[in-house]
């Protein structure tokens, strides 16, 4: 057996565990030495039937391995126990196997069958550990078995086993790289896995096996972005690093235009978490028209989803996010990482070391980012020297005109430190500050000259070197300093400093004509005792003096050159010979002689003192290569941004499963479901929009003629009926849903009571079918939804506990007041007043109006598109303040789609406030709105008091400036302040507009090219009828339908609230399920987001 | 990723090695020893050392070097952070992380390391999961195990590994349900010669000890959450809730954990609770120097400052010090030149002081630097930033837990330049 050589190794003895002198030299001992017998006791123990003995033996063996002692001769005895029942023995045997199988391949094969059996075990831990060990024993013969096992495990039920399979991939790859193609298949499969447990491991496998196969990521990109926050921290690091590279190949550089304004326009729409956008909104809007760069929404997605991870406790994660932002984010946004990086400086010194290296690189490129944290880089006497020097580097990089005085004062303290290496570095840093900032050059120079009288020679020497560099910039003014330094030659011994002084005197001998020859005289005297580097400079000085002042120095130069001629060092001999030929004119010397002066005394450029961290950012920050400033093995180059963006549609996923995870989608899904079920048998909504006039129609017509006050009461009851029907629909739907997720149920249970109570209280006032809506509330309560498996957004920010249409709760008297205030609008014939009841079929109203007005609009005399009555689709409620967060006060809001009285640019937001506490809440009001510029809020009138259990409905208006940025404000009671924010879905930022088909086509013709966004989609089964499509579109966005000749085409039109830009939507249904959606709008961002929202609405 | 791990003690002995891939000879550590020799002190050993075939990444804690060997590109912080996590885990398992402890529990250490990494990539680093896989050794368990033959190794996959709350195991039961939170703030400051503050900031943490049955869902709210400038959370904290409402909402891990660490920025004024009056002078002519320090309270909000320890690294020229403290004890180590004065409590009526003379090396000129004074102190019942916990609520379980919150202020890196 191949194992025999190993037998000979190192028989020292298992029994001699305690002996520290036990040698690990494998050469000692012969094959049959007496030592060999000493393992017998262990073997005996392993052979016994008692588990406790086996365990004891294994523990001793593992202890040997841990100490690096050779235990390979026990292999046969150990491997027998691989099938041992005792789990700890088994584990230790695994440890042993993994360590020695490579050396004893034949014997290791004996154990394979056990693992193969283990792979089929019902216990997932055993399956996983069998795969782990099988893939860890590096025996090439079993490659096919491993391949098979990995493939099988990749489709295992247990995510833990799948994770283990992902771990096994790089192991197999390192064993046999020929398996690459097959392994890539497995990776591809595991990349599609939706569990967070697997994500990190498979990306790690991807990075090790096939980092170049970027195409595998496309389809999983969005999923990875969305899962990221829930992946374990180590996986996060790997994924973020990989995504950084991916983004560099797939997106365009956000800084290519170098225009901050472009960015701000972007931010206005996407960066919902960005609170610090200061650029005026109006500018952003106007820029939108001509902007050539639009950040890919996927690019934004990545930035948005990684940002919270800056708060991670794991330094590696924070660093990974920081480098992602540094490499990918628009300049204006990179700043956010500074704070997090500064925080890491509190961590262990090793962490500080790495972070400071990266900060040093970043601070060269983006100095402004770290300036506010200048003081965090101040040095403490207890810092290790390597940290001190790095901090100094950062401080120097951050120095500018404004802060230089503070920094120099700080440096003064450092110069007196006991740590001499650090002092030397400080002097260098002062030199760099002086060269970079002209203002302080003289101050620095003076300071350094003072240091020349320092007692410590190292300090003086370092100062001399730095002064030399500084003087080179403006020598004429500083002959005094040069004289001072000339005096130093008597005392200073550090060769580098002496050499520097000599060079200076030589170079500027014209400024010190009297001293220079004298210095040469002294140096000639001590020439033989000097260091080589000093000797060279003495020769240099002599040569220069000879050329400028040959009268005084001719003989001296000859003398020095003669001494140098016989020097031991050949460099010096060479130099002497060379210089003599050049400067001393003889008959043999050539033409060069004439130019000697030019050669020696040419103007020399001042040295540029640069940071050693300059240009290090071509390495990916945070990487080992960056730290070492050299390419490490396996480093993946960070690609440059492409000039043209690759096709973004490659990341589209047919069934956008992941999208359901985001909060808005979730809400939509819940809120809309009832309509599907309704449309099968309900009266109102099922009727085809074009044909029969539904029962609701007369109401709206009468409303139109101005009799609002009479209809309001009848509409109230109407409303309730509608609601009841809807409620029951929802209830049944809800039951189905509950059955679908039994797991959630028990968690939900405890919450149900709370919510049931809460929902009942407002119902008391309205007197409608309580049980029905209660069920709705319970079913829709997402509180019990899985905790972290879905992105956090769902769980916390806007948990739609109740998505019951709003009007249902509306207290009658409130509704009346509101409507009378709207009344003036009804006098305008083109603008219809809001329909009194939230009939869930917007199309009915709009189309009926269309028929009414058709006569007018089909003529070619172009009317300006008139605002149409807001269509009432499903009104979704959003949560503004959760009951628990609000300490009993719960606030919800919805977009009623009615015009806001008084200001046509404002979006009306209905707010319902319920007091669930047992105390009265007083003086409820809005205060301190924190808005982006351009945004406005019309606050609702202060609510004086709200009795316990009572509910109040109010309306407020917000001008969102056509952006989906959230409006942040405080909701104040007499005791507390709550920070809340309202973020509008893009569809609510517009109001329907009426126009004829011709007008529509004309307008559409104007909005082509960049303003047109087209997307193909597949309509699901239940969304193919006219009615359903119209319904879905109008529920996703506040748009009005435009009549259309072709029957497979749907058109909608709307105007944005603030700027009044047209938004035209065309949905063309092709054969069967395929459809094409076109949105024309000069607001491209709104267009893009709208397309996304509508497609999502239709896909459900 | 991580290829091998070597543990090296202060004497330069490799006392434990573990390999996750092919075995790397321990001779690779020679490069490390070389670097160690070059760096005069342990903390100056560069954390990353390139060698011809490998890279050595090390951390130094508890007088042990943890040296990881890697072969290819990997984010250095990834490895460093992991090594620190290993040390934390050992500390968690054995109480202290020392060479003796590791040697005594070498089998458990080995088993833990085996679970923490697979093929060099972290597998299970949550101590809750690890403790279910490999139970920490206790005397009782060792006795029971030897009698019954049962083991320290779990045979089921820990529930946390698969759950969405990986940091908490299921089926936790306590008879006394309690939740304690310690708000600990550390003041990092540099005070200059004249007593004015150069930089001061507050670093705070909230450490929790939660022993609650079942799956409690806690919310913790602050009176003044706006104080917190920069926070980092335990993964259990729901980030969105914090973003929107400034409330900490979380399902806590079982036992001790760090819930939150935060930073109160330098922009806000930081109250400095103590001052140091110093008069340290060396005279050029004589071989004697004068030394005098007085410590006094300042802005302590009426609380006593206790546990005061003053340390100072004296210049090399100082041979010995003859000092008399008005209270407490002092030690001067003539070898390391480290002066340490354990003051204890500060009594505002009678300020503690330390006076005396220093004897300097005869003949040598006076040292040109003055020593920096490092200060440690503690103030109970006070969070210097003014942070206050408003309330703690529990949802999801029926029982009433016992809740406790403690505040403490400590000196972090508190230096006075003289």
PDB file of C-alpha atoms in Angstrom, chain B residues 65-289:
ATOM      1  CA  UNK B  65      -1.178  35.761  17.727  1.00  0.00           C
ATOM      2  CA  UNK B  66      -3.883  34.231  15.570  1.00  0.00           C
ATOM      3  CA  UNK B  67      -2.246  33.823  12.203  1.00  0.00           C
ATOM      4  CA  UNK B  68      -4.395  32.896   9.236  1.00  0.00           C
ATOM      5  CA  UNK B  69      -2.772  31.669   6.068  1.00  0.00           C
ATOM      6  CA  UNK B  70      -4.452  32.503   2.818  1.00  0.00           C
ATOM      7  CA  UNK B  71      -3.424  31.790  -0.691  1.00  0.00           C
ATOM      8  CA  UNK B  72      -5.402  34.105  -2.886  1.00  0.00           C
ATOM      9  CA  UNK B  73      -7.203  37.402  -2.970  1.00  0.00           C
ATOM     10  CA  UNK B  74      -9.680  37.876  -0.156  1.00  0.00           C
ATOM     11  CA  UNK B  75     -10.789  41.079   1.558  1.00  0.00           C
ATOM     12  CA  UNK B  76      -8.341  41.400   4.464  1.00  0.00           C
ATOM     13  CA  UNK B  77     -11.000  42.691   6.795  1.00  0.00           C
ATOM     14  CA  UNK B  78     -12.999  39.559   6.115  1.00  0.00           C
ATOM     15  CA  UNK B  79     -10.228  37.440   7.593  1.00  0.00           C
ATOM     16  CA  UNK B  80      -9.381  39.843  10.391  1.00  0.00           C
ATOM     17  CA  UNK B  81     -12.984  40.205  11.438  1.00  0.00           C
ATOM     18  CA  UNK B  82     -13.359  36.442  11.364  1.00  0.00           C
ATOM     19  CA  UNK B  83     -10.295  35.914  13.537  1.00  0.00           C
ATOM     20  CA  UNK B  84     -11.668  38.346  16.066  1.00  0.00           C
ATOM     21  CA  UNK B  85     -14.911  36.426  15.968  1.00  0.00           C
ATOM     22  CA  UNK B  86     -12.965  33.252  16.720  1.00  0.00           C
ATOM     23  CA  UNK B  87     -11.413  34.898  19.757  1.00  0.00           C
ATOM     24  CA  UNK B  88     -14.805  36.144  20.903  1.00  0.00           C
ATOM     25  CA  UNK B  89     -16.200  32.649  20.529  1.00  0.00           C
ATOM     26  CA  UNK B  90     -13.408  31.151  22.600  1.00  0.00           C
ATOM     27  CA  UNK B  91     -13.991  33.753  25.244  1.00  0.00           C
ATOM     28  CA  UNK B  92     -17.652  32.934  25.179  1.00  0.00           C
ATOM     29  CA  UNK B  93     -16.956  29.223  25.511  1.00  0.00           C
ATOM     30  CA  UNK B  94     -14.229  29.198  28.104  1.00  0.00           C
ATOM     31  CA  UNK B  95     -14.662  32.487  29.919  1.00  0.00           C
ATOM     32  CA  UNK B  96     -11.158  33.564  29.112  1.00  0.00           C
ATOM     33  CA  UNK B  97      -9.158  33.110  25.985  1.00  0.00           C
ATOM     34  CA  UNK B  98      -5.679  32.137  27.042  1.00  0.00           C
ATOM     35  CA  UNK B  99      -3.068  29.709  25.917  1.00  0.00           C
ATOM     36  CA  UNK B 100      -3.673  27.461  28.904  1.00  0.00           C
ATOM     37  CA  UNK B 101      -7.398  27.418  28.349  1.00  0.00           C
ATOM     38  CA  UNK B 102      -7.023  26.581  24.681  1.00  0.00           C
ATOM     39  CA  UNK B 103      -4.548  23.822  25.426  1.00  0.00           C
ATOM     40  CA  UNK B 104      -6.823  22.352  28.078  1.00  0.00           C
ATOM     41  CA  UNK B 105      -9.817  22.322  25.781  1.00  0.00           C
ATOM     42  CA  UNK B 106      -8.015  21.542  22.600  1.00  0.00           C
ATOM     43  CA  UNK B 107     -10.622  19.051  21.409  1.00  0.00           C
ATOM     44  CA  UNK B 108     -13.516  21.454  21.881  1.00  0.00           C
ATOM     45  CA  UNK B 109     -11.486  24.193  20.225  1.00  0.00           C
ATOM     46  CA  UNK B 110     -10.864  21.930  17.306  1.00  0.00           C
ATOM     47  CA  UNK B 111     -14.488  20.936  16.997  1.00  0.00           C
ATOM     48  CA  UNK B 112     -15.580  24.565  17.166  1.00  0.00           C
ATOM     49  CA  UNK B 113     -13.087  25.623  14.529  1.00  0.00           C
ATOM     50  CA  UNK B 114     -14.253  22.776  12.349  1.00  0.00           C
ATOM     51  CA  UNK B 115     -17.802  24.086  12.504  1.00  0.00           C
ATOM     52  CA  UNK B 116     -16.881  27.716  12.046  1.00  0.00           C
ATOM     53  CA  UNK B 117     -15.229  27.241   8.696  1.00  0.00           C
ATOM     54  CA  UNK B 118     -15.859  24.914   5.811  1.00  0.00           C
ATOM     55  CA  UNK B 119     -13.193  24.912   3.179  1.00  0.00           C
ATOM     56  CA  UNK B 120     -12.022  28.193   4.619  1.00  0.00           C
ATOM     57  CA  UNK B 121     -15.358  29.929   4.278  1.00  0.00           C
ATOM     58  CA  UNK B 122     -17.314  30.829   7.424  1.00  0.00           C
ATOM     59  CA  UNK B 123     -20.103  28.388   8.088  1.00  0.00           C
ATOM     60  CA  UNK B 124     -21.513  29.025  11.538  1.00  0.00           C
ATOM     61  CA  UNK B 125     -20.282  31.979  13.523  1.00  0.00           C
ATOM     62  CA  UNK B 126     -23.329  32.727  15.654  1.00  0.00           C
ATOM     63  CA  UNK B 127     -22.437  31.563  19.124  1.00  0.00           C
ATOM     64  CA  UNK B 128     -26.013  30.442  19.668  1.00  0.00           C
ATOM     65  CA  UNK B 129     -25.784  27.968  16.818  1.00  0.00           C
ATOM     66  CA  UNK B 130     -22.327  26.833  17.774  1.00  0.00           C
ATOM     67  CA  UNK B 131     -23.382  26.149  21.314  1.00  0.00           C
ATOM     68  CA  UNK B 132     -26.115  23.893  20.074  1.00  0.00           C
ATOM     69  CA  UNK B 133     -23.687  22.020  17.862  1.00  0.00           C
ATOM     70  CA  UNK B 134     -20.949  21.765  20.442  1.00  0.00           C
ATOM     71  CA  UNK B 135     -21.873  22.385  23.999  1.00  0.00           C
ATOM     72  CA  UNK B 136     -19.439  24.420  26.010  1.00  0.00           C
ATOM     73  CA  UNK B 137     -17.590  22.378  28.595  1.00  0.00           C
ATOM     74  CA  UNK B 138     -18.786  22.729  32.163  1.00  0.00           C
ATOM     75  CA  UNK B 139     -17.671  20.740  35.120  1.00  0.00           C
ATOM     76  CA  UNK B 140     -21.113  19.267  35.587  1.00  0.00           C
ATOM     77  CA  UNK B 141     -21.397  18.196  32.000  1.00  0.00           C
ATOM     78  CA  UNK B 142     -17.965  16.639  32.009  1.00  0.00           C
ATOM     79  CA  UNK B 143     -18.905  14.558  35.039  1.00  0.00           C
ATOM     80  CA  UNK B 144     -22.229  13.541  33.573  1.00  0.00           C
ATOM     81  CA  UNK B 145     -20.653  12.687  30.256  1.00  0.00           C
ATOM     82  CA  UNK B 146     -18.069  10.407  31.778  1.00  0.00           C
ATOM     83  CA  UNK B 147     -20.759   8.550  33.653  1.00  0.00           C
ATOM     84  CA  UNK B 148     -23.436   8.298  31.002  1.00  0.00           C
ATOM     85  CA  UNK B 149     -21.223   8.275  27.967  1.00  0.00           C
ATOM     86  CA  UNK B 150     -23.191  11.065  26.312  1.00  0.00           C
ATOM     87  CA  UNK B 151     -21.326  13.678  24.352  1.00  0.00           C
ATOM     88  CA  UNK B 152     -20.881  17.359  23.911  1.00  0.00           C
ATOM     89  CA  UNK B 153     -21.856  17.194  20.297  1.00  0.00           C
ATOM     90  CA  UNK B 154     -25.404  17.746  19.166  1.00  0.00           C
ATOM     91  CA  UNK B 155     -26.838  15.359  16.614  1.00  0.00           C
ATOM     92  CA  UNK B 156     -29.520  17.598  15.232  1.00  0.00           C
ATOM     93  CA  UNK B 157     -29.128  20.575  12.991  1.00  0.00           C
ATOM     94  CA  UNK B 158     -29.473  23.600  15.257  1.00  0.00           C
ATOM     95  CA  UNK B 159     -32.820  25.200  14.703  1.00  0.00           C
ATOM     96  CA  UNK B 160     -31.230  28.587  14.342  1.00  0.00           C
ATOM     97  CA  UNK B 161     -29.278  27.493  11.307  1.00  0.00           C
ATOM     98  CA  UNK B 162     -32.416  27.278   9.214  1.00  0.00           C
ATOM     99  CA  UNK B 163     -34.705  29.734  10.877  1.00  0.00           C
ATOM    100  CA  UNK B 164     -35.204  33.306   9.905  1.00  0.00           C
ATOM    101  CA  UNK B 165     -34.047  34.261  13.379  1.00  0.00           C
ATOM    102  CA  UNK B 166     -30.713  32.455  13.343  1.00  0.00           C
ATOM    103  CA  UNK B 167     -29.473  34.168  16.465  1.00  0.00           C
ATOM    104  CA  UNK B 168     -32.144  32.705  18.705  1.00  0.00           C
ATOM    105  CA  UNK B 169     -32.779  29.078  19.440  1.00  0.00           C
ATOM    106  CA  UNK B 170     -36.255  27.788  19.952  1.00  0.00           C
ATOM    107  CA  UNK B 171     -37.641  26.351  23.131  1.00  0.00           C
ATOM    108  CA  UNK B 172     -35.878  28.698  25.509  1.00  0.00           C
ATOM    109  CA  UNK B 173     -37.314  28.394  29.018  1.00  0.00           C
ATOM    110  CA  UNK B 174     -36.669  30.337  32.174  1.00  0.00           C
ATOM    111  CA  UNK B 175     -38.423  30.430  35.491  1.00  0.00           C
ATOM    112  CA  UNK B 176     -37.350  34.004  36.092  1.00  0.00           C
ATOM    113  CA  UNK B 177     -37.824  36.074  33.000  1.00  0.00           C
ATOM    114  CA  UNK B 178     -35.498  39.012  33.018  1.00  0.00           C
ATOM    115  CA  UNK B 179     -34.075  41.481  30.593  1.00  0.00           C
ATOM    116  CA  UNK B 180     -31.217  43.768  31.563  1.00  0.00           C
ATOM    117  CA  UNK B 181     -29.775  46.516  29.473  1.00  0.00           C
ATOM    118  CA  UNK B 182     -26.565  48.323  30.231  1.00  0.00           C
ATOM    119  CA  UNK B 183     -26.036  51.652  28.549  1.00  0.00           C
ATOM    120  CA  UNK B 184     -22.293  52.139  28.662  1.00  0.00           C
ATOM    121  CA  UNK B 185     -20.694  55.244  27.285  1.00  0.00           C
ATOM    122  CA  UNK B 186     -17.028  55.829  26.800  1.00  0.00           C
ATOM    123  CA  UNK B 187     -15.488  59.229  26.398  1.00  0.00           C
ATOM    124  CA  UNK B 188     -12.627  59.440  23.959  1.00  0.00           C
ATOM    125  CA  UNK B 189     -10.843  62.674  24.407  1.00  0.00           C
ATOM    126  CA  UNK B 190      -7.592  64.468  23.892  1.00  0.00           C
ATOM    127  CA  UNK B 191      -7.037  67.352  26.266  1.00  0.00           C
ATOM    128  CA  UNK B 192      -4.202  69.695  25.521  1.00  0.00           C
ATOM    129  CA  UNK B 193      -1.640  71.202  27.830  1.00  0.00           C
ATOM    130  CA  UNK B 194      -3.795  74.151  28.827  1.00  0.00           C
ATOM    131  CA  UNK B 195      -6.766  71.974  29.660  1.00  0.00           C
ATOM    132  CA  UNK B 196      -8.843  72.737  26.603  1.00  0.00           C
ATOM    133  CA  UNK B 197     -10.416  69.929  24.698  1.00  0.00           C
ATOM    134  CA  UNK B 198      -8.867  69.137  21.341  1.00  0.00           C
ATOM    135  CA  UNK B 199     -11.222  66.375  20.427  1.00  0.00           C
ATOM    136  CA  UNK B 200     -13.875  64.593  22.387  1.00  0.00           C
ATOM    137  CA  UNK B 201     -16.471  62.128  21.345  1.00  0.00           C
ATOM    138  CA  UNK B 202     -18.711  59.612  22.981  1.00  0.00           C
ATOM    139  CA  UNK B 203     -18.857  56.009  21.957  1.00  0.00           C
ATOM    140  CA  UNK B 204     -21.693  54.147  23.496  1.00  0.00           C
ATOM    141  CA  UNK B 205     -22.927  50.605  23.538  1.00  0.00           C
ATOM    142  CA  UNK B 206     -26.008  48.947  24.840  1.00  0.00           C
ATOM    143  CA  UNK B 207     -25.146  45.522  26.125  1.00  0.00           C
ATOM    144  CA  UNK B 208     -28.034  43.309  26.957  1.00  0.00           C
ATOM    145  CA  UNK B 209     -28.531  40.225  29.009  1.00  0.00           C
ATOM    146  CA  UNK B 210     -31.880  38.801  28.053  1.00  0.00           C
ATOM    147  CA  UNK B 211     -33.232  35.674  29.650  1.00  0.00           C
ATOM    148  CA  UNK B 212     -36.761  35.389  28.401  1.00  0.00           C
ATOM    149  CA  UNK B 213     -38.885  32.364  27.652  1.00  0.00           C
ATOM    150  CA  UNK B 214     -40.147  31.676  24.159  1.00  0.00           C
ATOM    151  CA  UNK B 215     -39.961  34.119  21.300  1.00  0.00           C
ATOM    152  CA  UNK B 216     -40.345  37.549  22.844  1.00  0.00           C
ATOM    153  CA  UNK B 217     -40.488  40.547  20.580  1.00  0.00           C
ATOM    154  CA  UNK B 218     -39.063  43.589  22.301  1.00  0.00           C
ATOM    155  CA  UNK B 219     -39.204  47.245  21.528  1.00  0.00           C
ATOM    156  CA  UNK B 220     -36.955  49.735  23.177  1.00  0.00           C
ATOM    157  CA  UNK B 221     -37.518  53.432  22.717  1.00  0.00           C
ATOM    158  CA  UNK B 222     -35.437  56.391  23.730  1.00  0.00           C
ATOM    159  CA  UNK B 223     -36.420  59.758  25.126  1.00  0.00           C
ATOM    160  CA  UNK B 224     -33.935  61.439  22.840  1.00  0.00           C
ATOM    161  CA  UNK B 225     -33.032  59.179  19.937  1.00  0.00           C
ATOM    162  CA  UNK B 226     -31.771  62.097  17.885  1.00  0.00           C
ATOM    163  CA  UNK B 227     -28.614  62.119  19.961  1.00  0.00           C
ATOM    164  CA  UNK B 228     -27.430  58.975  18.313  1.00  0.00           C
ATOM    165  CA  UNK B 229     -25.365  60.034  15.394  1.00  0.00           C
ATOM    166  CA  UNK B 230     -24.104  56.820  13.963  1.00  0.00           C
ATOM    167  CA  UNK B 231     -25.321  53.441  15.016  1.00  0.00           C
ATOM    168  CA  UNK B 232     -24.543  49.857  14.256  1.00  0.00           C
ATOM    169  CA  UNK B 233     -26.851  47.101  15.236  1.00  0.00           C
ATOM    170  CA  UNK B 234     -26.894  43.501  16.160  1.00  0.00           C
ATOM    171  CA  UNK B 235     -28.469  41.758  13.166  1.00  0.00           C
ATOM    172  CA  UNK B 236     -31.632  41.188  15.188  1.00  0.00           C
ATOM    173  CA  UNK B 237     -32.629  44.847  15.141  1.00  0.00           C
ATOM    174  CA  UNK B 238     -35.163  45.778  12.512  1.00  0.00           C
ATOM    175  CA  UNK B 239     -33.459  48.454  10.564  1.00  0.00           C
ATOM    176  CA  UNK B 240     -36.486  49.913   8.831  1.00  0.00           C
ATOM    177  CA  UNK B 241     -38.286  50.465  12.067  1.00  0.00           C
ATOM    178  CA  UNK B 242     -35.320  52.390  13.347  1.00  0.00           C
ATOM    179  CA  UNK B 243     -35.159  54.429  10.181  1.00  0.00           C
ATOM    180  CA  UNK B 244     -38.770  55.418  10.301  1.00  0.00           C
ATOM    181  CA  UNK B 245     -39.565  55.629  13.991  1.00  0.00           C
ATOM    182  CA  UNK B 246     -36.271  55.608  15.839  1.00  0.00           C
ATOM    183  CA  UNK B 247     -37.366  52.625  17.842  1.00  0.00           C
ATOM    184  CA  UNK B 248     -35.351  49.501  18.448  1.00  0.00           C
ATOM    185  CA  UNK B 249     -37.529  46.559  17.661  1.00  0.00           C
ATOM    186  CA  UNK B 250     -36.016  43.092  17.850  1.00  0.00           C
ATOM    187  CA  UNK B 251     -36.338  39.462  18.795  1.00  0.00           C
ATOM    188  CA  UNK B 252     -33.366  39.160  21.126  1.00  0.00           C
ATOM    189  CA  UNK B 253     -30.750  36.421  21.093  1.00  0.00           C
ATOM    190  CA  UNK B 254     -30.703  34.342  24.229  1.00  0.00           C
ATOM    191  CA  UNK B 255     -28.208  35.506  26.827  1.00  0.00           C
ATOM    192  CA  UNK B 256     -25.597  38.212  26.551  1.00  0.00           C
ATOM    193  CA  UNK B 257     -25.181  40.216  23.409  1.00  0.00           C
ATOM    194  CA  UNK B 258     -24.395  43.703  22.189  1.00  0.00           C
ATOM    195  CA  UNK B 259     -27.597  45.221  20.947  1.00  0.00           C
ATOM    196  CA  UNK B 260     -26.290  48.449  19.603  1.00  0.00           C
ATOM    197  CA  UNK B 261     -23.238  50.576  19.460  1.00  0.00           C
ATOM    198  CA  UNK B 262     -23.490  54.227  18.731  1.00  0.00           C
ATOM    199  CA  UNK B 263     -21.532  57.344  18.390  1.00  0.00           C
ATOM    200  CA  UNK B 264     -22.305  60.802  19.616  1.00  0.00           C
ATOM    201  CA  UNK B 265     -20.432  63.041  17.311  1.00  0.00           C
ATOM    202  CA  UNK B 266     -17.810  65.574  18.133  1.00  0.00           C
ATOM    203  CA  UNK B 267     -20.056  68.298  16.839  1.00  0.00           C
ATOM    204  CA  UNK B 268     -22.166  68.085  19.948  1.00  0.00           C
ATOM    205  CA  UNK B 269     -20.491  69.399  23.002  1.00  0.00           C
ATOM    206  CA  UNK B 270     -19.197  66.610  25.138  1.00  0.00           C
ATOM    207  CA  UNK B 271     -19.091  67.171  28.832  1.00  0.00           C
ATOM    208  CA  UNK B 272     -15.692  66.269  30.217  1.00  0.00           C
ATOM    209  CA  UNK B 273     -16.281  64.948  33.729  1.00  0.00           C
ATOM    210  CA  UNK B 274     -12.757  65.302  35.115  1.00  0.00           C
ATOM    211  CA  UNK B 275      -9.829  67.620  34.843  1.00  0.00           C
ATOM    212  CA  UNK B 276      -6.168  67.074  35.500  1.00  0.00           C
ATOM    213  CA  UNK B 277      -3.877  69.763  36.797  1.00  0.00           C
ATOM    214  CA  UNK B 278      -0.304  68.918  36.120  1.00  0.00           C
ATOM    215  CA  UNK B 279       3.068  70.411  36.652  1.00  0.00           C
ATOM    216  CA  UNK B 280       5.808  68.265  35.231  1.00  0.00           C
ATOM    217  CA  UNK B 281       9.129  69.964  34.712  1.00  0.00           C
ATOM    218  CA  UNK B 282      12.644  68.893  33.992  1.00  0.00           C
ATOM    219  CA  UNK B 283      15.423  71.263  34.678  1.00  0.00           C
ATOM    220  CA  UNK B 284      18.384  71.453  32.413  1.00  0.00           C
ATOM    221  CA  UNK B 285      21.008  71.693  35.045  1.00  0.00           C
ATOM    222  CA  UNK B 286      19.974  69.378  37.812  1.00  0.00           C
ATOM    223  CA  UNK B 287      19.219  65.708  37.662  1.00  0.00           C
ATOM    224  CA  UNK B 288      15.967  66.226  39.473  1.00  0.00           C
ATOM    225  CA  UNK B 289      12.542  66.937  37.984  1.00  0.00           C
TER     226      UNK B 289
END
